[in-house]
Amino acid sequence: MERETDVGRIFAEAGERFGYRHVDATFVKCSELKIKWTRQNRTVEFWVTDYLKDAPEEVLSSLANTIFSRLHEDADTPYDDSVIAYLESEDFIRENQPVYVSRLGCASASPVGMYKDLRRSVKSLVSEELIEGIPDNLYYGWLPVGLGDCAGHASGLMRSIVINTRLDRAEVDDEILDFCMYMQIVKMQQGSLLEGPRRMNSEYLKRVEEYPGSERLLSEIGKLGLSPWKALSPEC
């Protein structure tokens, strides 16, 4: 089955139900899992992330219907259970997580840096009962380039976390690294395309404020020339 032909047909069929006369859709290589589009009158073109190239037809069809519904009826239309089940499946993570990490650019293959070990941070956070529910297939590593002044970056759907290598220095206190790791784990646990951004932001900020000494640690991160709030936003 030709997947390029499939995605074009599937989105065209969904668009027809919403009154579109011309719909194009193609898979494109993206860093993040996202779908972009442009439209003019009753013509629309979609660029669909290639992470979905192996998705079952019913998943792509449901996804297309949700997108058109959000465009024309209700911006908060939820994703169908079939879409959520597919994106949260072990098969999807196993197949796409390595590709996602490779597209971040120079992400380390190990959580062990030159001076710091992210495994120690995770173990400390768990032992202090500050976090729970760490997935077995969570990837976490260091990213030396492309992160700018972001302290870290997390993807809920890809169960992946990268930390800026500027925190991999002997003079950086472990408590600062632990807090940065905590923020990314919470973001990973709560943030995904499946949740409304306003709800995620509200819950995320609440969790950050609950961390012991959060105000002081946020200030310390700033003194290192890093921003705990900025997000890495790779483009397709």
mmCIF file of C-alpha atoms in Angstrom, residues 25-201:
data_model
loop_
_atom_site.group_PDB
_atom_site.id
_atom_site.type_symbol
_atom_site.label_atom_id
_atom_site.label_comp_id
_atom_site.label_asym_id
_atom_site.label_seq_id
_atom_site.Cartn_x
_atom_site.Cartn_y
_atom_site.Cartn_z
ATOM 1 C CA ALA A 25 -1.545 15.849 2.188
ATOM 2 C CA THR A 26 1.999 14.465 2.187
ATOM 3 C CA PHE A 27 4.371 13.022 4.753
ATOM 4 C CA VAL A 28 7.398 15.163 5.630
ATOM 5 C CA LYS A 29 10.436 14.681 7.847
ATOM 6 C CA CYS A 30 9.936 16.609 11.097
ATOM 7 C CA SER A 31 11.873 16.936 14.332
ATOM 8 C CA GLU A 32 8.667 17.108 16.374
ATOM 9 C CA LEU A 33 5.424 15.211 15.971
ATOM 10 C CA LYS A 34 3.203 17.798 14.336
ATOM 11 C CA ILE A 35 1.026 18.574 11.348
ATOM 12 C CA LYS A 36 1.183 21.873 9.469
ATOM 13 C CA TRP A 37 -1.232 23.254 6.932
ATOM 14 C CA THR A 38 -2.084 26.207 4.750
ATOM 15 C CA ARG A 39 -5.552 26.950 3.418
ATOM 16 C CA GLN A 40 -7.248 29.375 1.120
ATOM 17 C CA ASN A 41 -11.004 29.350 0.724
ATOM 18 C CA ARG A 42 -11.898 25.689 0.103
ATOM 19 C CA THR A 43 -8.360 24.528 -0.701
ATOM 20 C CA VAL A 44 -6.010 23.194 1.971
ATOM 21 C CA GLU A 45 -2.599 21.544 1.963
ATOM 22 C CA PHE A 46 -1.257 19.455 4.851
ATOM 23 C CA TRP A 47 2.274 18.419 5.769
ATOM 24 C CA VAL A 48 1.976 15.394 8.032
ATOM 25 C CA THR A 49 4.867 14.275 10.226
ATOM 26 C CA ASP A 50 6.499 11.105 8.951
ATOM 27 C CA TYR A 51 6.315 9.630 12.456
ATOM 28 C CA LEU A 52 2.773 8.698 11.367
ATOM 29 C CA LYS A 53 3.758 6.991 8.135
ATOM 30 C CA ASP A 54 3.052 3.525 9.594
ATOM 31 C CA ALA A 55 -0.164 4.490 11.375
ATOM 32 C CA PRO A 56 -3.225 2.356 10.567
ATOM 33 C CA GLU A 57 -5.712 3.924 8.165
ATOM 34 C CA GLU A 58 -8.365 4.283 10.861
ATOM 35 C CA VAL A 59 -5.912 6.320 12.978
ATOM 36 C CA LEU A 60 -5.044 8.665 10.112
ATOM 37 C CA SER A 61 -8.718 9.005 9.203
ATOM 38 C CA SER A 62 -9.702 9.859 12.767
ATOM 39 C CA LEU A 63 -6.814 12.322 13.028
ATOM 40 C CA ALA A 64 -7.843 14.041 9.788
ATOM 41 C CA ASN A 65 -11.447 14.343 10.955
ATOM 42 C CA THR A 66 -10.334 15.852 14.266
ATOM 43 C CA ILE A 67 -8.138 18.438 12.535
ATOM 44 C CA PHE A 68 -10.926 19.520 10.188
ATOM 45 C CA SER A 69 -13.328 19.660 13.115
ATOM 46 C CA ARG A 70 -10.908 21.881 15.019
ATOM 47 C CA LEU A 71 -10.593 24.137 11.992
ATOM 48 C CA HIS A 72 -14.335 24.611 11.543
ATOM 49 C CA GLU A 73 -16.360 23.575 14.565
ATOM 50 C CA ASP A 74 -14.603 23.292 17.914
ATOM 51 C CA ALA A 75 -10.929 24.109 18.477
ATOM 52 C CA ASP A 76 -10.969 21.813 21.523
ATOM 53 C CA THR A 77 -12.281 18.733 19.717
ATOM 54 C CA PRO A 78 -10.569 15.802 21.499
ATOM 55 C CA TYR A 79 -8.597 13.132 19.730
ATOM 56 C CA ASP A 80 -10.346 9.815 19.286
ATOM 57 C CA ASP A 81 -9.380 6.902 21.522
ATOM 58 C CA SER A 82 -7.831 5.101 18.549
ATOM 59 C CA VAL A 83 -5.391 7.976 17.975
ATOM 60 C CA ILE A 84 -4.440 8.199 21.648
ATOM 61 C CA ALA A 85 -3.975 4.426 21.923
ATOM 62 C CA TYR A 86 -1.720 4.375 18.868
ATOM 63 C CA LEU A 87 0.460 7.317 19.939
ATOM 64 C CA GLU A 88 0.827 5.930 23.461
ATOM 65 C CA SER A 89 1.539 2.370 22.320
ATOM 66 C CA GLU A 90 4.848 0.668 23.066
ATOM 67 C CA ASP A 91 5.269 -0.112 19.353
ATOM 68 C CA PHE A 92 5.016 3.571 18.403
ATOM 69 C CA ILE A 93 7.580 4.596 21.030
ATOM 70 C CA ARG A 94 9.960 1.762 20.158
ATOM 71 C CA GLU A 95 9.905 2.593 16.446
ATOM 72 C CA ASN A 96 10.003 6.396 16.662
ATOM 73 C CA GLN A 97 11.904 7.365 19.797
ATOM 74 C CA PRO A 98 15.379 6.622 18.307
ATOM 75 C CA VAL A 99 14.472 8.610 15.198
ATOM 76 C CA TYR A 100 13.225 11.518 17.299
ATOM 77 C CA VAL A 101 16.393 11.606 19.407
ATOM 78 C CA SER A 102 18.602 11.477 16.311
ATOM 79 C CA ARG A 103 16.777 14.498 14.882
ATOM 80 C CA LEU A 104 17.438 16.614 17.968
ATOM 81 C CA GLY A 105 21.055 16.902 16.882
ATOM 82 C CA CYS A 106 24.054 15.385 18.703
ATOM 83 C CA ALA A 107 22.053 14.072 21.661
ATOM 84 C CA SER A 108 24.214 11.799 23.785
ATOM 85 C CA ALA A 109 23.782 8.052 23.762
ATOM 86 C CA SER A 110 24.304 7.953 27.530
ATOM 87 C CA PRO A 111 22.925 9.842 30.550
ATOM 88 C CA VAL A 112 26.485 9.961 31.909
ATOM 89 C CA GLY A 113 28.216 13.239 31.170
ATOM 90 C CA MET A 114 31.767 14.372 31.858
ATOM 91 C CA TYR A 115 30.954 15.495 35.414
ATOM 92 C CA LYS A 116 27.286 14.696 36.012
ATOM 93 C CA ASP A 117 25.150 11.564 35.790
ATOM 94 C CA LEU A 118 21.460 12.096 34.999
ATOM 95 C CA ARG A 119 20.704 8.671 36.445
ATOM 96 C CA ARG A 120 21.754 10.005 39.850
ATOM 97 C CA SER A 121 19.311 12.910 39.475
ATOM 98 C CA VAL A 122 16.434 10.590 38.602
ATOM 99 C CA LYS A 123 17.292 8.228 41.481
ATOM 100 C CA SER A 124 17.448 11.170 43.897
ATOM 101 C CA LEU A 125 14.088 12.563 42.756
ATOM 102 C CA VAL A 126 12.446 9.155 43.103
ATOM 103 C CA SER A 127 13.967 8.462 46.530
ATOM 104 C CA GLU A 128 12.795 11.868 47.781
ATOM 105 C CA GLU A 129 9.317 11.008 46.441
ATOM 106 C CA LEU A 130 9.296 14.148 44.307
ATOM 107 C CA ILE A 131 8.425 12.195 41.173
ATOM 108 C CA GLU A 132 6.902 8.835 40.389
ATOM 109 C CA GLY A 133 5.742 6.843 37.420
ATOM 110 C CA ILE A 134 8.990 7.010 35.433
ATOM 111 C CA PRO A 135 8.440 4.893 32.286
ATOM 112 C CA ASP A 136 10.918 2.077 31.676
ATOM 113 C CA ASN A 137 11.501 3.274 28.113
ATOM 114 C CA LEU A 138 12.299 6.886 29.037
ATOM 115 C CA TYR A 139 15.296 8.284 27.144
ATOM 116 C CA TYR A 140 17.322 10.966 28.889
ATOM 117 C CA GLY A 141 20.643 12.379 27.777
ATOM 118 C CA TRP A 142 22.702 15.475 27.106
ATOM 119 C CA LEU A 143 22.383 17.855 24.173
ATOM 120 C CA PRO A 144 25.472 19.968 23.442
ATOM 121 C CA VAL A 145 24.245 21.922 20.435
ATOM 122 C CA GLY A 146 20.998 23.439 19.270
ATOM 123 C CA LEU A 147 19.632 23.994 22.769
ATOM 124 C CA GLY A 148 20.817 27.598 23.163
ATOM 125 C CA ASP A 149 19.938 28.903 26.599
ATOM 126 C CA CYS A 150 17.214 26.316 27.254
ATOM 127 C CA ALA A 151 17.963 24.330 30.408
ATOM 128 C CA GLY A 152 16.359 21.257 28.880
ATOM 129 C CA HIS A 153 13.715 19.880 26.583
ATOM 130 C CA ALA A 154 11.098 17.149 26.975
ATOM 131 C CA SER A 155 8.678 15.302 24.730
ATOM 132 C CA GLY A 156 5.732 13.577 26.344
ATOM 133 C CA LEU A 157 4.793 11.597 23.271
ATOM 134 C CA MET A 158 8.348 10.438 22.581
ATOM 135 C CA ARG A 159 9.152 9.903 26.286
ATOM 136 C CA SER A 160 12.422 11.750 25.819
ATOM 137 C CA ILE A 161 14.362 14.314 27.828
ATOM 138 C CA VAL A 162 17.560 16.172 26.983
ATOM 139 C CA ILE A 163 19.498 18.432 29.335
ATOM 140 C CA ASN A 164 21.792 21.252 28.261
ATOM 141 C CA THR A 165 25.447 20.227 28.601
ATOM 142 C CA ARG A 166 26.137 23.611 30.208
ATOM 143 C CA LEU A 167 24.801 21.913 33.349
ATOM 144 C CA ASP A 168 27.392 19.151 33.010
ATOM 145 C CA ARG A 169 30.040 21.054 34.942
ATOM 146 C CA ALA A 170 31.731 20.292 38.246
ATOM 147 C CA GLU A 171 30.818 23.679 39.698
ATOM 148 C CA VAL A 172 27.084 23.203 39.089
ATOM 149 C CA ASP A 173 25.384 22.055 42.289
ATOM 150 C CA ASP A 174 23.567 18.738 42.041
ATOM 151 C CA GLU A 175 20.429 20.335 43.440
ATOM 152 C CA ILE A 176 20.270 22.654 40.420
ATOM 153 C CA LEU A 177 20.615 19.752 38.000
ATOM 154 C CA ASP A 178 18.027 17.743 39.963
ATOM 155 C CA PHE A 179 15.564 20.616 39.744
ATOM 156 C CA CYS A 180 16.118 21.003 35.989
ATOM 157 C CA MET A 181 15.606 17.274 35.562
ATOM 158 C CA TYR A 182 12.468 17.464 37.705
ATOM 159 C CA MET A 183 11.021 20.215 35.524
ATOM 160 C CA GLN A 184 11.618 18.204 32.363
ATOM 161 C CA ILE A 185 10.186 14.998 33.828
ATOM 162 C CA VAL A 186 7.027 16.821 34.916
ATOM 163 C CA LYS A 187 6.790 18.414 31.481
ATOM 164 C CA MET A 188 7.254 15.006 29.853
ATOM 165 C CA GLN A 189 4.580 13.436 32.059
ATOM 166 C CA GLN A 190 2.016 16.197 31.524
ATOM 167 C CA GLY A 191 2.807 17.634 28.124
ATOM 168 C CA SER A 192 1.706 16.076 24.863
ATOM 169 C CA LEU A 193 -0.341 16.856 21.808
ATOM 170 C CA LEU A 194 -3.193 15.038 23.491
ATOM 171 C CA GLU A 195 -3.761 17.672 26.177
ATOM 172 C CA GLY A 196 -4.853 21.277 25.979
ATOM 173 C CA PRO A 197 -1.867 23.617 26.363
ATOM 174 C CA ARG A 198 -3.585 25.867 28.908
ATOM 175 C CA ARG A 199 -4.364 22.941 31.179
ATOM 176 C CA MET A 200 -0.831 21.629 30.833
ATOM 177 C CA ASN A 201 0.713 25.000 31.657
#
